XYZ file of N, CA and C in Angstrom:
681
model
N -28.850 3.520 -42.670
C -30.080 3.435 -43.498
C -31.210 3.168 -42.490
N -32.430 3.852 -42.752
C -33.634 3.532 -42.001
C -34.529 2.722 -42.792
N -35.361 1.921 -42.115
C -36.444 1.177 -42.677
C -37.748 1.814 -42.641
N -38.810 0.943 -43.036
C -40.000 1.795 -43.070
C -40.607 2.328 -41.812
N -40.221 1.643 -40.741
C -40.702 1.966 -39.581
C -39.841 3.062 -38.770
N -38.942 3.597 -39.603
C -38.025 4.661 -38.977
C -37.034 4.014 -38.026
N -36.694 2.703 -37.984
C -35.613 2.238 -37.173
C -34.418 2.042 -38.076
N -33.181 2.508 -37.164
C -31.853 2.297 -38.057
C -31.731 0.813 -38.149
N -31.054 0.204 -39.269
C -30.637 -1.021 -39.368
C -29.474 -1.105 -38.790
N -29.086 -2.305 -37.757
C -28.072 -2.311 -37.001
C -26.645 -2.794 -37.946
N -25.593 -2.159 -37.468
C -24.381 -2.518 -38.144
C -24.098 -3.855 -38.414
N -23.644 -4.395 -39.438
C -23.133 -5.677 -39.519
C -21.564 -5.893 -39.267
N -21.120 -7.167 -39.239
C -19.655 -7.398 -39.225
C -18.989 -6.793 -40.330
N -19.584 -6.690 -41.468
C -18.865 -5.979 -42.659
C -18.842 -4.746 -42.709
N -19.623 -3.907 -41.826
C -19.328 -2.510 -41.739
C -18.234 -1.950 -41.248
N -18.149 -0.621 -40.742
C -16.941 -0.090 -40.283
C -16.550 -0.625 -38.876
N -17.320 -1.186 -38.201
C -17.015 -1.714 -36.690
C -15.817 -2.665 -36.911
N -14.878 -2.525 -35.877
C -13.753 -3.422 -35.756
C -13.689 -4.100 -34.477
N -13.220 -5.481 -34.501
C -12.976 -6.219 -33.225
C -11.476 -5.854 -32.861
N -11.222 -5.440 -31.761
C -9.880 -4.911 -31.211
C -9.594 -5.900 -29.894
N -8.354 -6.456 -29.968
C -7.922 -7.238 -28.794
C -6.542 -6.678 -28.395
N -6.212 -6.980 -27.161
C -4.683 -6.766 -26.777
C -3.935 -7.619 -27.373
N -2.768 -7.414 -27.838
C -1.773 -8.255 -28.499
C -1.427 -9.476 -27.414
N -1.059 -10.609 -27.933
C -0.474 -11.703 -27.180
C 0.783 -11.153 -26.295
N 0.971 -11.580 -25.157
C 2.182 -11.266 -24.302
C 2.904 -12.548 -23.633
N 4.031 -12.516 -23.645
C 4.807 -13.641 -22.949
C 5.416 -13.323 -21.859
N 5.564 -14.266 -20.968
C 6.203 -13.916 -19.536
C 7.306 -15.001 -19.267
N 8.246 -14.643 -18.697
C 9.267 -15.495 -18.193
C 9.411 -15.438 -16.704
N 9.506 -16.618 -16.035
C 9.609 -16.707 -14.588
C 11.035 -17.265 -14.394
N 11.861 -16.678 -13.417
C 13.138 -17.081 -13.154
C 13.241 -17.392 -11.723
N 13.321 -18.628 -11.293
C 12.981 -18.961 -9.871
C 13.995 -20.003 -9.421
N 13.868 -20.243 -8.073
C 14.854 -21.259 -7.579
C 13.565 -22.443 -7.107
N 13.609 -23.169 -6.190
C 12.770 -24.263 -5.934
C 11.288 -23.898 -6.040
N 11.010 -22.638 -5.629
C 9.644 -22.201 -5.540
C 9.064 -22.446 -7.124
N 9.919 -22.170 -7.858
C 9.087 -22.209 -9.537
C 8.631 -23.506 -9.770
N 9.135 -24.550 -9.061
C 8.691 -25.909 -9.150
C 7.315 -25.962 -8.770
N 7.045 -25.262 -7.432
C 5.617 -25.131 -6.954
C 4.601 -24.675 -7.851
N 5.097 -23.521 -8.476
C 4.337 -22.626 -9.510
C 4.184 -23.356 -10.707
N 5.001 -24.172 -11.236
C 4.663 -25.215 -12.226
C 3.878 -26.292 -11.944
N 3.662 -26.692 -10.722
C 2.740 -27.936 -10.419
C 1.344 -27.167 -10.142
N 1.311 -25.955 -9.833
C -0.250 -25.494 -9.768
C -0.697 -24.931 -10.989
N 0.296 -25.091 -12.211
C -0.375 -24.869 -13.566
C -0.021 -23.196 -13.815
N 0.673 -22.425 -13.303
C 0.945 -21.058 -13.457
C 1.018 -20.807 -14.954
N 1.911 -21.680 -15.595
C 2.127 -21.311 -17.039
C 0.983 -21.354 -17.960
N 0.099 -22.356 -17.502
C -1.006 -22.419 -18.232
C -2.073 -21.363 -17.884
N -2.096 -20.891 -16.656
C -2.938 -19.812 -16.309
C -2.500 -18.561 -17.177
N -0.975 -18.388 -17.185
C -0.678 -17.228 -17.679
C -0.963 -17.358 -19.169
N -0.818 -18.215 -19.870
C -1.254 -18.352 -21.168
C -2.576 -18.101 -21.607
N -3.606 -18.353 -20.734
C -4.837 -18.143 -20.673
C -5.148 -16.510 -20.598
N -4.346 -16.024 -19.653
C -4.694 -14.573 -19.449
C -3.831 -13.715 -20.504
N -2.789 -14.137 -21.007
C -1.840 -13.142 -21.811
C -1.917 -13.840 -23.304
N -2.343 -14.991 -23.512
C -2.256 -15.593 -24.975
C -1.052 -15.782 -25.587
N 0.100 -15.548 -24.840
C 1.420 -15.829 -25.409
C 2.029 -16.922 -24.875
N 3.338 -17.302 -25.147
C 4.181 -18.401 -24.564
C 4.703 -18.020 -23.328
N 4.818 -18.916 -22.265
C 5.058 -18.712 -20.971
C 6.053 -19.831 -20.726
N 7.034 -19.358 -19.823
C 8.117 -20.194 -19.266
C 8.461 -19.954 -17.913
N 8.655 -21.073 -17.087
C 9.199 -20.988 -15.777
C 10.627 -21.641 -15.715
N 11.616 -21.045 -15.507
C 12.793 -21.692 -15.327
C 13.168 -21.670 -13.845
N 13.539 -22.981 -13.350
C 13.725 -23.077 -11.878
C 14.908 -24.127 -11.661
N 15.523 -23.844 -10.530
C 16.637 -24.777 -10.050
C 16.510 -24.729 -8.692
N 16.383 -25.952 -7.983
C 16.310 -26.119 -6.526
C 17.613 -25.730 -5.810
N 17.482 -24.913 -4.926
C 18.681 -24.458 -4.326
C 19.589 -23.324 -4.837
N 19.264 -22.737 -5.970
C 20.111 -21.793 -6.689
C 19.755 -20.539 -6.185
N 20.960 -19.640 -6.537
C 20.702 -18.281 -6.266
C 20.878 -17.371 -7.631
N 21.237 -16.180 -7.581
C 21.441 -15.476 -8.820
C 22.754 -15.996 -9.398
N 23.649 -16.153 -8.511
C 25.105 -16.394 -8.978
C 25.464 -17.941 -8.828
N 24.820 -18.729 -8.048
C 25.138 -20.134 -7.552
C 24.143 -21.156 -8.151
N 24.701 -22.258 -8.977
C 23.818 -23.183 -9.491
C 23.233 -23.910 -8.357
N 21.961 -24.586 -8.768
C 21.124 -25.437 -7.843
C 21.367 -26.884 -8.038
N 20.362 -27.790 -7.657
C 20.711 -29.345 -7.931
C 19.903 -29.903 -8.889
N 18.858 -29.240 -9.616
C 18.259 -30.039 -10.727
C 18.909 -29.636 -11.925
N 18.898 -28.469 -12.398
C 19.452 -28.296 -13.824
C 20.962 -27.838 -13.719
N 21.291 -27.586 -12.383
C 22.586 -26.999 -12.028
C 23.106 -25.748 -12.734
N 22.276 -24.818 -12.842
C 22.468 -23.559 -13.472
C 22.067 -22.538 -12.475
N 22.920 -21.403 -12.364
C 22.541 -20.395 -11.412
C 21.581 -19.625 -12.267
N 20.877 -18.422 -11.858
C 19.947 -17.679 -12.386
C 20.677 -16.910 -13.772
N 21.798 -16.524 -13.387
C 22.411 -15.680 -14.453
C 22.824 -16.668 -15.650
N 23.033 -18.047 -15.453
C 23.298 -19.025 -16.406
C 22.123 -19.143 -17.196
N 20.880 -19.242 -16.451
C 19.704 -19.512 -17.270
C 19.224 -18.523 -18.001
N 19.530 -17.188 -17.723
C 19.445 -16.001 -18.564
C 20.106 -16.026 -19.835
N 21.275 -16.506 -19.905
C 22.110 -16.896 -21.065
C 21.463 -17.919 -21.863
N 21.006 -18.975 -21.180
C 20.446 -20.105 -21.912
C 19.060 -19.666 -22.500
N 18.365 -18.993 -21.902
C 16.975 -18.564 -22.513
C 16.868 -17.080 -23.182
N 18.083 -16.573 -23.326
C 18.124 -15.151 -23.992
C 17.092 -14.996 -25.126
N 17.014 -15.759 -25.948
C 15.902 -15.567 -27.022
C 14.642 -15.620 -26.405
N 14.244 -16.480 -25.630
C 12.935 -16.299 -25.084
C 12.673 -14.942 -24.368
N 13.685 -14.650 -23.622
C 13.690 -13.438 -22.572
C 13.419 -12.228 -23.516
N 14.320 -12.088 -24.624
C 14.057 -11.117 -25.535
C 12.743 -10.899 -26.189
N 12.075 -11.809 -26.078
C 10.517 -11.690 -26.830
C 9.642 -11.544 -25.808
N 9.930 -11.388 -24.503
C 9.096 -11.385 -23.262
C 8.567 -9.940 -22.944
N 7.339 -9.760 -22.486
C 6.793 -8.566 -22.157
C 6.902 -8.514 -20.811
N 7.022 -9.741 -19.850
C 7.029 -9.734 -18.444
C 8.028 -10.719 -17.989
N 8.736 -10.193 -17.034
C 9.756 -10.909 -16.343
C 9.457 -11.020 -14.763
N 9.241 -12.198 -14.267
C 8.841 -12.291 -12.811
C 10.082 -13.105 -12.154
N 10.707 -12.508 -11.221
C 12.019 -13.111 -10.489
C 11.445 -13.597 -9.123
N 11.681 -14.840 -8.700
C 11.514 -15.392 -7.538
C 12.753 -16.042 -7.067
N 13.588 -15.092 -6.563
C 14.862 -15.470 -5.983
C 15.366 -14.828 -4.856
N 16.193 -15.254 -3.986
C 16.517 -14.635 -2.765
C 16.569 -15.452 -1.539
N 15.705 -16.613 -1.721
C 15.569 -17.487 -0.226
C 16.791 -18.147 -0.117
N 17.682 -18.583 -1.028
C 18.797 -19.335 -0.749
C 19.833 -18.165 -0.330
N 20.461 -18.421 0.711
C 21.355 -17.312 1.320
C 22.767 -17.706 0.922
N 22.908 -17.495 -0.355
C 24.388 -18.052 -0.673
C 25.235 -16.870 -1.318
N 24.534 -15.682 -1.515
C 25.219 -14.641 -2.231
C 26.097 -13.963 -1.450
N 27.440 -13.706 -1.842
C 28.296 -12.836 -1.098
C 27.859 -11.338 -0.971
N 27.208 -10.843 -1.965
C 26.613 -9.534 -1.928
C 25.149 -9.522 -2.818
N 24.222 -9.734 -2.094
C 22.823 -9.852 -2.778
C 22.529 -8.536 -3.559
N 22.657 -7.462 -3.143
C 22.384 -6.150 -3.942
C 23.441 -6.171 -5.093
N 24.444 -6.425 -5.058
C 25.276 -6.377 -6.301
C 24.929 -7.302 -7.328
N 24.509 -8.590 -6.644
C 23.957 -9.806 -7.467
C 22.680 -9.251 -8.233
N 21.852 -8.550 -7.675
C 20.479 -7.991 -8.216
C 20.827 -7.136 -9.296
N 21.792 -6.309 -9.128
C 22.044 -5.296 -9.901
C 22.581 -5.764 -11.326
N 23.471 -6.875 -11.102
C 23.956 -7.588 -12.432
C 22.872 -8.362 -12.986
N 22.024 -9.030 -12.301
C 20.934 -9.945 -13.005
C 20.000 -8.908 -13.723
N 19.531 -7.760 -13.117
C 18.656 -6.822 -13.740
C 19.368 -6.074 -15.004
N 20.577 -5.835 -14.942
C 21.419 -5.336 -16.053
C 21.277 -6.424 -17.293
N 21.649 -7.371 -16.813
C 21.598 -8.525 -18.054
C 20.091 -8.618 -18.518
N 19.192 -8.844 -17.741
C 17.759 -9.145 -18.295
C 17.286 -7.713 -19.021
N 17.687 -6.600 -18.514
C 17.085 -5.515 -19.165
C 17.903 -5.085 -20.489
N 19.066 -5.671 -20.746
C 19.938 -5.578 -21.911
C 19.161 -6.663 -22.942
N 18.412 -7.593 -22.636
C 17.744 -8.521 -23.488
C 16.260 -7.788 -23.755
N 15.665 -7.405 -22.514
C 14.054 -7.167 -22.774
C 14.098 -5.649 -21.934
N 14.494 -4.699 -22.623
C 14.422 -3.194 -21.815
C 13.119 -2.795 -21.669
N 11.983 -3.295 -22.450
C 10.742 -2.621 -22.471
C 9.828 -3.459 -21.467
N 10.281 -4.613 -21.038
C 9.549 -5.441 -20.104
C 9.171 -4.974 -19.044
N 7.966 -5.604 -18.366
C 7.565 -5.154 -17.024
C 8.081 -6.211 -16.254
N 8.826 -5.656 -15.128
C 9.512 -6.592 -14.112
C 8.776 -6.564 -12.728
N 9.005 -7.801 -12.269
C 8.314 -7.970 -11.001
C 9.305 -8.977 -10.135
N 9.442 -8.721 -8.841
C 10.339 -9.550 -7.991
C 9.546 -10.039 -6.686
N 9.346 -11.346 -6.566
C 8.697 -11.826 -5.387
C 9.474 -11.672 -4.231
N 8.967 -11.308 -3.145
C 9.588 -11.241 -1.769
C 9.691 -12.539 -1.045
N 10.307 -12.852 -0.043
C 10.755 -13.821 0.623
C 9.496 -14.176 1.529
N 8.827 -15.284 1.657
C 7.818 -15.679 2.381
C 8.272 -16.775 3.491
N 9.434 -17.231 3.414
C 9.792 -18.276 4.327
C 9.930 -17.838 5.817
N 9.767 -18.758 6.859
C 9.803 -18.564 8.283
C 10.648 -19.223 9.059
N 11.548 -20.015 8.454
C 12.432 -21.051 9.112
C 13.236 -20.157 10.147
N 13.246 -20.474 11.407
C 13.776 -19.913 12.369
C 14.989 -19.492 12.337
N 15.846 -20.430 11.826
C 17.415 -20.372 11.611
C 17.834 -19.249 10.624
N 16.843 -18.879 9.971
C 17.166 -17.872 8.620
C 16.073 -16.713 8.529
N 15.206 -16.737 9.463
C 14.210 -15.557 9.404
C 14.769 -14.272 9.551
N 15.814 -13.814 10.263
C 16.475 -12.561 10.450
C 17.018 -12.280 9.042
N 17.809 -13.143 8.698
C 18.517 -12.951 7.415
C 17.425 -12.608 6.209
N 16.376 -13.508 6.183
C 15.485 -13.107 5.159
C 14.765 -11.916 5.433
N 14.546 -11.433 6.450
C 13.987 -9.962 6.850
C 14.937 -9.032 6.328
N 15.982 -9.070 6.558
C 17.141 -8.108 5.827
C 17.236 -8.187 4.293
N 17.065 -9.376 3.991
C 17.106 -9.687 2.405
C 15.894 -8.706 1.748
N 14.643 -9.089 2.325
C 13.380 -8.609 1.770
C 13.698 -6.960 1.988
N 14.261 -6.458 2.866
C 14.279 -5.067 2.936
C 15.178 -4.699 1.629
N 16.101 -5.365 1.403
C 16.951 -4.896 0.060
C 15.994 -5.118 -1.381
N 15.329 -6.164 -1.276
C 14.422 -6.415 -2.470
C 13.309 -5.198 -2.379
N 12.848 -4.555 -1.416
C 11.864 -3.458 -1.455
C 12.640 -2.222 -1.710
N 13.935 -1.991 -0.991
C 14.670 -0.703 -1.072
C 15.113 -0.540 -2.507
N 15.436 -1.653 -3.214
C 16.056 -1.450 -4.542
C 15.213 -1.528 -5.641
N 13.861 -1.710 -5.392
C 12.748 -1.806 -6.466
C 12.958 -0.619 -7.378
N 12.816 0.597 -6.824
C 12.572 1.810 -7.739
C 14.046 1.775 -8.495
N 15.287 1.652 -8.139
C 16.478 1.876 -8.803
C 16.470 1.017 -9.762
N 16.132 -0.414 -9.489
C 16.502 -1.380 -10.436
C 15.140 -1.633 -11.378
N 14.061 -0.908 -11.061
C 12.985 -1.023 -12.116
C 12.225 -2.161 -12.162
N 11.866 -2.732 -10.852
C 10.792 -3.804 -10.725
C 9.871 -3.258 -9.729
N 8.699 -4.159 -9.598
C 7.753 -3.865 -8.649
C 7.727 -5.144 -7.912
N 7.369 -5.104 -6.652
C 7.517 -6.252 -5.830
C 6.152 -6.946 -5.586
N 6.147 -8.199 -5.696
C 4.783 -9.029 -5.242
C 5.291 -9.837 -4.020
N 4.395 -9.777 -3.039
C 4.665 -10.416 -1.689
C 4.043 -11.697 -1.530
N 5.007 -12.668 -1.335
C 4.601 -13.990 -1.023
C 4.286 -13.981 0.248
N 4.937 -13.271 1.245
C 4.824 -13.287 2.701
C 3.358 -12.936 2.833
N 2.932 -11.920 2.369
C 1.423 -11.450 2.557
C 0.527 -12.333 1.871
N 0.911 -12.962 0.783
C 0.046 -13.908 0.134
C -0.290 -15.145 1.076
N 0.736 -15.404 1.934
C 0.555 -16.564 2.963
C -0.095 -15.854 4.257
N 0.298 -14.886 4.725
C 0.095 -14.524 6.003
C -1.200 -13.384 5.938
N -1.441 -12.783 4.967
C -2.528 -11.841 4.924
C -1.868 -10.303 4.574
N -2.674 -9.391 4.341
C -2.234 -8.141 3.887
C -1.540 -7.356 4.897
N -1.814 -7.522 6.159
C -1.189 -6.681 7.239
C 0.013 -7.341 7.705
N 0.572 -8.562 7.087
C 1.812 -9.071 7.383
C 3.058 -8.246 7.001
N 4.003 -8.218 7.711
C 5.270 -7.299 7.206
C 6.462 -8.062 6.866
N 6.642 -7.982 5.760
C 7.831 -8.934 5.241
C 9.390 -8.428 5.489
N 9.148 -7.335 6.128
C 10.588 -6.891 6.561
C 10.649 -7.204 8.129
N 9.817 -7.920 8.753
C 9.863 -8.333 10.168
C 9.354 -9.760 10.168
N 9.884 -10.559 9.365
C 9.427 -12.089 9.390
C 9.273 -12.717 10.769
N 8.129 -13.297 10.870
C 8.001 -13.739 12.491
C 8.561 -15.193 12.516
N 9.823 -15.324 13.127
C 10.666 -16.285 13.249
C 10.069 -17.598 13.605
N 10.207 -18.687 12.997
C 9.574 -20.004 13.114
C 8.221 -20.121 13.173
N 7.524 -19.133 12.659
C 5.778 -19.361 12.566
C 5.456 -20.235 11.357
N 4.814 -21.322 11.743
C 4.399 -22.197 10.607
C 3.450 -21.487 9.729
N 3.382 -21.817 8.505
C 2.374 -21.339 7.475
C 1.042 -21.766 8.078
N -0.150 -21.045 7.911
C -1.371 -21.394 8.431
C -1.861 -22.826 7.812
N -2.130 -23.538 8.721
C -2.644 -25.020 8.465
C -1.424 -25.964 8.097
N -0.196 -25.556 8.425
C 1.035 -26.261 8.114
C 1.589 -26.661 9.247
N 2.406 -27.789 9.237
C 3.581 -28.001 10.258
C 4.863 -27.613 9.884
N 5.742 -27.476 10.905
C 7.203 -27.042 10.464
C 7.737 -27.803 9.429
N 8.463 -27.508 8.534
C 9.019 -28.387 7.560
C 10.278 -28.908 8.009
N 10.410 -30.159 7.808
C 11.536 -31.050 8.472
C 12.788 -30.482 7.630
N 13.827 -30.906 8.295
C 15.295 -30.776 7.420
C 16.026 -29.656 7.300
N 15.460 -28.542 7.974
C 16.139 -27.164 7.840
C 16.651 -26.685 9.397
N 16.544 -27.614 10.285
C 17.349 -27.351 11.503
C 16.671 -26.293 12.341
N 15.154 -25.977 12.277
C 14.441 -24.973 12.789
C 13.048 -25.132 12.625
N 12.222 -24.416 13.435
C 10.683 -24.417 13.174
C 10.401 -23.544 12.066
N 9.349 -23.734 11.387
C 8.875 -22.670 10.384
C 8.740 -23.496 8.917
N 8.417 -22.545 7.938
C 8.386 -23.275 6.577
C 9.071 -22.636 5.584
N 9.218 -23.113 4.465
C 9.983 -22.506 3.237
C 9.012 -22.690 2.102
N 8.640 -23.995 1.852
C 7.795 -24.237 0.632
C 6.294 -24.305 1.027
N 5.468 -24.259 -0.045
C 4.060 -24.288 0.031
C 3.351 -23.008 -0.272
N 2.024 -23.274 -0.218
C 1.149 -21.936 -0.557
C 1.375 -21.604 -1.934
N 1.491 -22.542 -2.868
C 1.846 -22.202 -4.223
C 0.766 -21.711 -4.934
N -0.542 -22.048 -4.650
C -1.649 -21.318 -5.077
C -1.811 -19.874 -4.742
N -1.586 -19.659 -3.665
C -1.557 -18.183 -3.230
C -0.654 -17.455 -3.817
N 0.507 -17.882 -3.972
C 1.499 -17.092 -4.781
C 1.248 -17.008 -6.078
N 0.790 -17.793 -6.745
C 0.234 -17.858 -8.229
C -0.853 -16.774 -8.220
N -1.835 -16.842 -7.411
C -2.895 -15.868 -7.378
C -2.326 -14.359 -7.362
N -1.332 -14.248 -6.342
C -0.690 -12.932 -6.185
C -0.148 -12.407 -7.321
N 0.680 -13.416 -8.213
C 1.175 -13.022 -9.373
C 0.288 -12.595 -10.340
N -0.926 -13.356 -10.620
C -1.889 -13.014 -11.589
C -2.569 -11.866 -11.166
N -2.966 -11.469 -9.869
C -3.473 -10.337 -9.521
C -2.538 -9.033 -9.976
N -1.247 -9.276 -9.614
C -0.233 -7.893 -10.028
C -0.349 -7.817 -11.553
N -0.332 -8.984 -12.368
C -0.376 -8.804 -13.770
C -1.567 -8.098 -14.331
N -2.784 -8.487 -13.799
C -4.138 -7.932 -14.238
C -4.173 -6.482 -13.971
N -3.597 -6.013 -12.911
C -3.552 -4.741 -12.484
C -2.878 -3.992 -13.595
N -1.679 -4.665 -14.164
C -0.841 -3.979 -15.014
C -0.955 -4.456 -16.578
N -2.222 -5.183 -16.693
C -2.202 -5.759 -18.060
C -2.495 -4.620 -19.189
N -3.078 -3.691 -18.985
C -3.219 -2.765 -19.954
C -1.975 -2.248 -20.503
N -1.022 -1.793 -19.293
C 0.216 -1.430 -19.776
C 1.091 -2.340 -20.469
N 1.181 -3.649 -19.991
C 1.782 -4.630 -20.484
C 1.481 -5.100 -22.084
N 0.314 -4.993 -22.192
C -0.249 -5.336 -23.449
C -0.781 -4.013 -24.290
N 0.238 -3.024 -24.475
C -0.292 -1.790 -24.845
C -0.524 -1.666 -26.247
N 0.027 -2.520 -27.061
C -0.285 -2.503 -28.417
C -1.612 -3.283 -28.908
N -2.617 -2.656 -29.700
C -3.629 -3.093 -30.066
C -3.664 -3.865 -31.232
N -4.325 -4.928 -31.425
C -4.619 -5.665 -32.770
C -6.091 -5.377 -33.100
N -6.462 -4.865 -34.211
C -7.696 -4.876 -34.713
C -7.770 -5.374 -36.015
N -9.132 -5.940 -36.347
C -9.275 -6.622 -37.583
C -10.807 -6.536 -38.119
């Protein structure tokens, strides 16, 4: 409708215009002790603000895919069974596992974990965080394990988020971890029998996770709610 001065009357909220939003999405983080650091820096709250769905971090210090840790004393596979209902309703699965070198066959354990997760959430977006630790006694093994994490990404259907690059910069090579190199601004972490670090830089890892999700947010939240 035009008014006396030939200007169009603006549409109101009751006209045909609609407000559209991405639907809420939930994320599940399956982690070892690094998950505790992510909880401490508020990753769950940040994910909730970004995605508007329920978020959960499951962690157990010292655990692997198949071996229980020391906090809840559950392996990653155990936690998948415990949290199966939450996982089945999640659009995002983030895996922070591999630092604890107790798997008899890490690649086979990866396959079993992904098989079980995808049976619960076949349409979720999957991310695996690489190993960013530098302890000299384990650096070579961690480099080899990172190679498996990257090599298996396409076959198993996940994208890699680099903790190593989040700590040391975009040019750092997670396939060739610098043995015994302390994290920037850190002293070597005591109690592991060598120089280097395992824990820390939680904010930087949290930011790397958020950056990866923002890049893929449109795909993750692909159904639109309009009102």
